Coordinates of C-alpha atoms and ligand atoms in Angstrom, one line a residue:
X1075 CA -12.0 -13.9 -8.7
X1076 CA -13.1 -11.6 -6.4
X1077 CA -14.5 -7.3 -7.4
X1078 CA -12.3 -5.1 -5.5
X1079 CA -12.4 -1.2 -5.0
X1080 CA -9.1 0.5 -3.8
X1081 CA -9.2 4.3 -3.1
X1082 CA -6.2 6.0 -2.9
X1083 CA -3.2 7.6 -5.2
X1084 CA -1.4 6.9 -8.5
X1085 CA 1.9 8.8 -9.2
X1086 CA 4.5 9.4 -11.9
X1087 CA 7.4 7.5 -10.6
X1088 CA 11.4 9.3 -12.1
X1089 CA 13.1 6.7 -10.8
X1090 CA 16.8 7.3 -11.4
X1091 CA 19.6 4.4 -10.9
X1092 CA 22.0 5.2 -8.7
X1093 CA 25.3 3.7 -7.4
X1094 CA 24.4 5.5 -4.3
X1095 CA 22.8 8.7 -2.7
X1096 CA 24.5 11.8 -3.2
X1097 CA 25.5 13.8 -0.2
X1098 CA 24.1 17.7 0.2
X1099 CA 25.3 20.4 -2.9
X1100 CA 27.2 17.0 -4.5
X1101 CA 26.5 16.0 -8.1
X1102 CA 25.6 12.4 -9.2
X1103 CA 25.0 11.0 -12.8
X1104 CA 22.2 8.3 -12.2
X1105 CA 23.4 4.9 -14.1
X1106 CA 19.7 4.4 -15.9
X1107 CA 16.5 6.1 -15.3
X1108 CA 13.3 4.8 -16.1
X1109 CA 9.5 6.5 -15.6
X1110 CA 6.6 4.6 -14.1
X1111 CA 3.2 4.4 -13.0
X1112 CA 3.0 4.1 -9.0
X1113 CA 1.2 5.4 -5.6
X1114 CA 0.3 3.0 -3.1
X1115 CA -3.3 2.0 -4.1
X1116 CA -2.8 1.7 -7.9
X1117 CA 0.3 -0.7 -7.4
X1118 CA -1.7 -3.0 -5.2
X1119 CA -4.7 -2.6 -7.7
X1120 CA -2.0 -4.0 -10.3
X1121 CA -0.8 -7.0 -8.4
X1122 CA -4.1 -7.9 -7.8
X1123 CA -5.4 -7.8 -11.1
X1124 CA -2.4 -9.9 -12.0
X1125 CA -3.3 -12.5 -9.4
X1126 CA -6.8 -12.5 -11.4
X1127 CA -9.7 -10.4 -9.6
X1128 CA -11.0 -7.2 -11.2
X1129 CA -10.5 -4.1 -10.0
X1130 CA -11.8 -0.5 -9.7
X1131 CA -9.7 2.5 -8.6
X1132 CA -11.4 5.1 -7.0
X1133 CA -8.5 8.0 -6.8
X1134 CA -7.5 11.6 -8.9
X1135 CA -5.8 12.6 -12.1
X1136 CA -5.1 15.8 -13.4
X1137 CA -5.6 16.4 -17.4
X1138 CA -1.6 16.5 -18.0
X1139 CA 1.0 14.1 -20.0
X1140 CA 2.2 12.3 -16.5
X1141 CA -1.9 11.7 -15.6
X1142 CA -2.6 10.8 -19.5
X1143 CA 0.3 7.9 -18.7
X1144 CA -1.0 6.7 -15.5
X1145 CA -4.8 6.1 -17.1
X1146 CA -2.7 4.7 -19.9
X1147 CA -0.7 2.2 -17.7
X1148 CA -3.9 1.2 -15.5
X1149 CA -5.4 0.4 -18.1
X1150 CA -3.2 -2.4 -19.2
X1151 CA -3.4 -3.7 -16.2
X1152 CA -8.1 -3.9 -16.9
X1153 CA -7.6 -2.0 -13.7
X1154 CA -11.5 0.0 -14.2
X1155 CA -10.9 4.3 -14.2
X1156 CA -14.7 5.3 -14.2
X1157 CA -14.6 6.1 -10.8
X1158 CA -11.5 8.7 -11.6
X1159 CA -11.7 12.2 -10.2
X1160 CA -10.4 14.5 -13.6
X1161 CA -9.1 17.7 -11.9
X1162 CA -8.1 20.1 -14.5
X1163 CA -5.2 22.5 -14.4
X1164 CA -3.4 20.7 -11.5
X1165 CA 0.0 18.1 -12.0
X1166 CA 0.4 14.0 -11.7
X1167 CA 1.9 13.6 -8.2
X1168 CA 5.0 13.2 -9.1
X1169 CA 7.6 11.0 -6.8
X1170 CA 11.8 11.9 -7.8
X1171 CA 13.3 8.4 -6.5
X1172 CA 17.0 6.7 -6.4
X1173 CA 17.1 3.4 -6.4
X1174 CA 20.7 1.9 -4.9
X1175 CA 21.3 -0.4 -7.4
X1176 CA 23.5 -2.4 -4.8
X1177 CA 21.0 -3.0 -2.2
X1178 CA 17.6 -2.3 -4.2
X1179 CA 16.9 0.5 -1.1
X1180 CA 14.5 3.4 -2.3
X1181 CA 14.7 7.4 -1.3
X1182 CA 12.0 9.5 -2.6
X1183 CA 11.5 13.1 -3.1
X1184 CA 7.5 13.7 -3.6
X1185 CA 5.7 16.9 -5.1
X1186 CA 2.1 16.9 -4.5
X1187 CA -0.4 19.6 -5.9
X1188 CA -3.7 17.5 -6.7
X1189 CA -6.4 17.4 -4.4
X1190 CA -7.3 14.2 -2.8
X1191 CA -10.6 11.9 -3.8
X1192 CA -13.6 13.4 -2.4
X1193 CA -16.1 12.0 -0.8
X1194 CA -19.1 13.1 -3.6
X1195 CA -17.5 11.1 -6.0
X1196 CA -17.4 8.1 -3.7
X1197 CA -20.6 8.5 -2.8
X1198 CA -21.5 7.8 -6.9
X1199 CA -19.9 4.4 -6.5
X1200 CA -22.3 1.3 -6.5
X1201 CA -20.5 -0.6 -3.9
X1202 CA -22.8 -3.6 -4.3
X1203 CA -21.1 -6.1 -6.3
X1204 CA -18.3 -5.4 -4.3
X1205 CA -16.0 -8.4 -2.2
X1206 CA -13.5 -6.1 -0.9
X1207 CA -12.7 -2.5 -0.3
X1208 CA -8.8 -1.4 0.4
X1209 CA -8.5 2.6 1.3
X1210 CA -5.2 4.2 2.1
X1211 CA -5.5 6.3 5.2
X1212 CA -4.3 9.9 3.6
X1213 CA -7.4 12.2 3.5
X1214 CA -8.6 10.9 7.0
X1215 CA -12.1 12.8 7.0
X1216 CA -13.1 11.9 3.9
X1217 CA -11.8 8.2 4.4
X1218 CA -13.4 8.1 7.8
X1219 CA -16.8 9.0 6.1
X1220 CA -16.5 6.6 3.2
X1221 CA -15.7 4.0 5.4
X1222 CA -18.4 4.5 7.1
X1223 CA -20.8 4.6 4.6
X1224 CA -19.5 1.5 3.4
X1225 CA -20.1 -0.5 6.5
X1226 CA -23.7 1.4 6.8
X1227 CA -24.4 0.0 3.0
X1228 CA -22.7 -2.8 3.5
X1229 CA -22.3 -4.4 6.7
X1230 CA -20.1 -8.0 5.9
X1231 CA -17.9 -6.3 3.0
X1232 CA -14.6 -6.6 4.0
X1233 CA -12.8 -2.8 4.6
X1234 CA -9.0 -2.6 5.0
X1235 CA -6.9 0.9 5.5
X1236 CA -3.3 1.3 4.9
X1237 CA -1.6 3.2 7.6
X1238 CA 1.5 4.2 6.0
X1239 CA 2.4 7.6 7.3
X1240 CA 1.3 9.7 11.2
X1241 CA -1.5 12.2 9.7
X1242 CA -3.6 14.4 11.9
X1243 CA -6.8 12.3 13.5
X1244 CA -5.7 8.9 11.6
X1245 CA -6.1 6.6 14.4
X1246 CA -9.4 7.4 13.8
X1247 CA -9.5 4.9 11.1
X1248 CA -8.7 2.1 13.2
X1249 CA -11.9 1.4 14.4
X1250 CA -13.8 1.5 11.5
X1251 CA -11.7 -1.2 9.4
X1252 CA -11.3 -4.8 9.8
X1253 CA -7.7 -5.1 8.5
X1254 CA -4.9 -2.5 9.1
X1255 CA -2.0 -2.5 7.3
X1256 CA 1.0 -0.4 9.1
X1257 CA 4.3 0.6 8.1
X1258 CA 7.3 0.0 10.4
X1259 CA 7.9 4.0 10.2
X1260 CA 4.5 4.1 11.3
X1261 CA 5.0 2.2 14.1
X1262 CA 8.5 3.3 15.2
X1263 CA 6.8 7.0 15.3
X1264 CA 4.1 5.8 17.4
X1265 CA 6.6 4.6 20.1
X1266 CA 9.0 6.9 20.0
X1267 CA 11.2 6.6 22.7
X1268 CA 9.6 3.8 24.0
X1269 CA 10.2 1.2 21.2
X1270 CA 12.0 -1.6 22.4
X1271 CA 14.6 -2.9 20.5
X1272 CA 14.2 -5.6 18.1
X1273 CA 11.8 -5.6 15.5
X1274 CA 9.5 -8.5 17.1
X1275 CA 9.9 -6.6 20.2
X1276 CA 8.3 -2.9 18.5
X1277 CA 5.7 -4.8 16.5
X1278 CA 4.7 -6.7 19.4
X1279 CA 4.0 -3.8 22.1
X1280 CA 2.3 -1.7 18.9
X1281 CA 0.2 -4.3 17.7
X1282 CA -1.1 -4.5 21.0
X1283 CA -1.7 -1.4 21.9
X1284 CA -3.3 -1.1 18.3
X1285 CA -5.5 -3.8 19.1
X1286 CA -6.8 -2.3 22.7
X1287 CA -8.1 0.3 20.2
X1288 CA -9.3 -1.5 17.9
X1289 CA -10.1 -5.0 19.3
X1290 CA -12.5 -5.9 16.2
X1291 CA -9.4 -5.9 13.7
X1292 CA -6.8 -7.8 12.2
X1293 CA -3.7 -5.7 13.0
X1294 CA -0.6 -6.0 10.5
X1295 CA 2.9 -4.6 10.2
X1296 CA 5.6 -5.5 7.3
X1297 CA 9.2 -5.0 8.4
X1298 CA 11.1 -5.0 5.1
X1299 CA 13.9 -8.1 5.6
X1300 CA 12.3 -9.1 8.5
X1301 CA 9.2 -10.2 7.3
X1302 CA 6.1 -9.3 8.8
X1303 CA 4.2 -9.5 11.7
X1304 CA -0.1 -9.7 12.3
X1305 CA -2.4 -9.7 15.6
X1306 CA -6.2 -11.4 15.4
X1307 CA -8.3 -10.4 17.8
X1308 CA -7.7 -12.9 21.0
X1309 CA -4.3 -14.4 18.9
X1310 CA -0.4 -14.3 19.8
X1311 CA 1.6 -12.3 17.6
X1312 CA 2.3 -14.3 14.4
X1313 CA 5.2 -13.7 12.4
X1314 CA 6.4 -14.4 9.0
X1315 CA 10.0 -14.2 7.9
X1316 CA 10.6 -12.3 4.4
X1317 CA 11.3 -14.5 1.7
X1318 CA 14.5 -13.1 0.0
X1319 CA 15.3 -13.4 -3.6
X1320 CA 18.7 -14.2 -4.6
X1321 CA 19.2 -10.6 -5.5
X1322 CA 17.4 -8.2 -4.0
X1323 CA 16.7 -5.3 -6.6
X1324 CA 13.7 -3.2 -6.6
X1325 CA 12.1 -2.7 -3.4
X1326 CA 9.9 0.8 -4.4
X1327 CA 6.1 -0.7 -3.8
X1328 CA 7.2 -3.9 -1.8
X1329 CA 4.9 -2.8 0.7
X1330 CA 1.8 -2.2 -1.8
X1331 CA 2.6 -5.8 -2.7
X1332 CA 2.6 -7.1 0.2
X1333 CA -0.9 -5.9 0.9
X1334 CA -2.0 -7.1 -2.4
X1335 CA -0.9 -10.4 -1.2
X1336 CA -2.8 -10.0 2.1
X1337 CA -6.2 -9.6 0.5
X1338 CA -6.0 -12.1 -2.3
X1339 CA -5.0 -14.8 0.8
X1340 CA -8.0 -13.2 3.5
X1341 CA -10.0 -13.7 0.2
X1342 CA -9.1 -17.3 -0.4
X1343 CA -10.2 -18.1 3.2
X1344 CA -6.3 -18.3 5.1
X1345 CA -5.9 -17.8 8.5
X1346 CA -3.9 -14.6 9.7
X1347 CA -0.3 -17.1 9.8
X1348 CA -0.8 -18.2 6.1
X1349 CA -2.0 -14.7 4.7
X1350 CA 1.5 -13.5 6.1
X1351 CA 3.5 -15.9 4.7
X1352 CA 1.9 -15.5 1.4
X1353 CA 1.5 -11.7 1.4
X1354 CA 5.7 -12.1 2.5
X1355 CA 6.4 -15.1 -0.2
X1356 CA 4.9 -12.0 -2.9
X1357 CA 6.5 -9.3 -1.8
X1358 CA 9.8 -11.1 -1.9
X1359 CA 9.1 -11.8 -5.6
X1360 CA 8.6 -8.4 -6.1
X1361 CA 11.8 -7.1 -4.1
X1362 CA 13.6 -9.4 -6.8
X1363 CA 12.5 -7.7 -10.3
X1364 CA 12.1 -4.3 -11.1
X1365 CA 8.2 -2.8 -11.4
X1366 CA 5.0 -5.4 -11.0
X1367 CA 4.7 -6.9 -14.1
X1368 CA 4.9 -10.9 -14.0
X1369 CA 3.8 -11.1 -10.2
X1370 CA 1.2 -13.9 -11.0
X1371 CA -0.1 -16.5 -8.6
X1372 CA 3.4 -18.4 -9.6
X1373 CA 4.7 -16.2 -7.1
X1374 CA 2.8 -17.4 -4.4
X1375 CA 4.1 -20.9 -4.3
X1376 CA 6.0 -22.8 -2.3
Ligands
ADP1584 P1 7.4 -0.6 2.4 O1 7.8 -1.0 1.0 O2 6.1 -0.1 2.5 O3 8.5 0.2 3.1 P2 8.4 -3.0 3.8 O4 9.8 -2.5 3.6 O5 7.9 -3.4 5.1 O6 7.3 -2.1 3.1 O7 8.3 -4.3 2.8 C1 7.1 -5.0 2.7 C2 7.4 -6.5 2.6 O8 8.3 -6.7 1.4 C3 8.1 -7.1 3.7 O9 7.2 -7.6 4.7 C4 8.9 -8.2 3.1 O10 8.1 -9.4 3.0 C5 9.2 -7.7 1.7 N1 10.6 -7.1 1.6 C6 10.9 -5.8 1.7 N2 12.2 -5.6 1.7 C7 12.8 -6.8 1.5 C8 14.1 -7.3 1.4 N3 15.2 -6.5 1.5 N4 14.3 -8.7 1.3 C9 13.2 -9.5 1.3 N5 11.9 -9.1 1.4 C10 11.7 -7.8 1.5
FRU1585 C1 5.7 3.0 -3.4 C2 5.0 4.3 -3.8 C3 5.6 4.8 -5.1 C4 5.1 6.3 -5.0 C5 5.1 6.6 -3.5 C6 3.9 7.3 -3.1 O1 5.1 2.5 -2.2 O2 3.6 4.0 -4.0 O3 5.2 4.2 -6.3 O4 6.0 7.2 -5.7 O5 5.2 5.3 -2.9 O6 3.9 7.6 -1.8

């Protein structure tokens, strides 16, 4: 069991059923609608607590129904809210989803007004007992300072950054972490024009050039039903294939899982090929049920 800090969001999640996505001024009665915790951070926290280590969320709430739900949700999950930012008088971010209930694909409609975790409540964290610290890369200054200040406290703790969306100044992050997580969006943006054309292809010319700027790092990319694909420093580009349940059904946070994945199997010692198949072997799980709950380290085997 290992202590692990993840900064980053938790959201109110409408998530409405749908036979498929409406077109622009057209009407659509959703087929079942349910409301859940999410954000990025707090559904990795989740899987991880599940797969047995403890776990502190550094992150903000607001003093409404939809934040009074999230602290409730977390905290069946012994996922630790001390660390919580309480900003009065401001909403839950709040995410409006459909779900195709054919194909488990997600679209999401976000409304933000909360401010993002600040770094003077970070620095009231005791990082100390910690084994691992996960960050998303959304409020790059402040990340790029608490990383930092990690690393200066703490020079062997493990740090790894999500890099999900382009934000101004966040290849800043790479150097200062020694796993990244990207997104394929994040990726196809970064190449634009230039991306080859098949996903090993993309991965493999922006992991690279994500490595010459980072060469300390573990670089990492999940591409949905392709699996994913990782760079070590000095390695070839390893791959894992997804592993697809027999019906694919909920795929809102299969990329938070899959990072939860990654950690627990860097923290049990695998090597870069075995982390990806494991964090892949999860996520598949996940893309199979609706939510988190049940995703134990039953789904991890073989
Ligand atoms: P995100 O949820 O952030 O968009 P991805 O779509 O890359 O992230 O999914 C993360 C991981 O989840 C993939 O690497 C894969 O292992 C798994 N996954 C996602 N979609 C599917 C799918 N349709 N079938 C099987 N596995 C999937
Ligand atoms: C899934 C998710 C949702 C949330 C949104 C936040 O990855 O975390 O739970 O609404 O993304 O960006």
């Amino acid at each position: 069991m290992a202590n692990i800090l993840g900064i980053g969001i938790a959201t109110l999640d409408i998530v409405n059923h749908v036979a498929a996505w409406p077109a622009e001024d057209e009407e659509v009665r959703a087929l079942a609608q349910d409301v859940r915790r999410g954000g990025n951070v707090t559904n990795t926290l989740v899987v991880l607590s599940q797969l047995g280590h403890r776990c502190r969320w550094a992150g903000t709430l607001a003093d409404d129904s939809g934040s009074a739900a999230i602290r409730n949700d977390l905290m069946q999950y012994d996922i630790d809210t001390a660390h919580v930012q309480q900003i009065p008088g401001a909403h839950a971010p709040t995410s409006y989803i459909a779900l195709n209930v054919h194909n488990g694909s997600r679209t999401i409609i976000h409304y933000r007004d909360l401010p993002e975790y600040g770094l003077d409540a970070f620095h009231r964290i005791d990082l100390q007992a910690l084994d691992w610290l996960h960050a998303e890369g959304r409020n790059v200054v402040a990340v790029a300072e608490m990383l930092k200040d990690a690393r200066r406290q703490y020079p062997q703790l493990p740090l790894s950054v999500e890099i999900e969306k382009p934000r101004e100044h966040i290849e800043q992050l790479c150097g200062l972490a020694d796993l990244l997580i990207y997104s394929r969006h994040y990726a196809l943006h970064q190449l634009g024009a230039e991306a080859p054309i098949t996903p090993e292809a993309i991965a493999n010319t922006f992991l690279r050039r994500q490595q010459q700027r980072a060469p300390q790092a573990i670089h990492v990319c999940s591409w949905g039903e392709h699996g994913a694909y990782g760079l070590a420093p000095d390695s070839e580009l390893f791959h894992s294939p997804a592993f697809t349940p027999p019906k694919v059904i909920d795929t809102l946070g299969a990329g938070d899982t899959f990072n939860a994945g990654l950690i627990h199997a860097r923290l049990a010692g695998q090597g870069l090929t075995d982390s990806l198949r494991s964090a892949c072997r999860l996520a598949g799980d996940k893309v199979g049920r609706h939510g988190f709950h049940g995703l134990t380290t039953q789904s991890l085997q073989e």
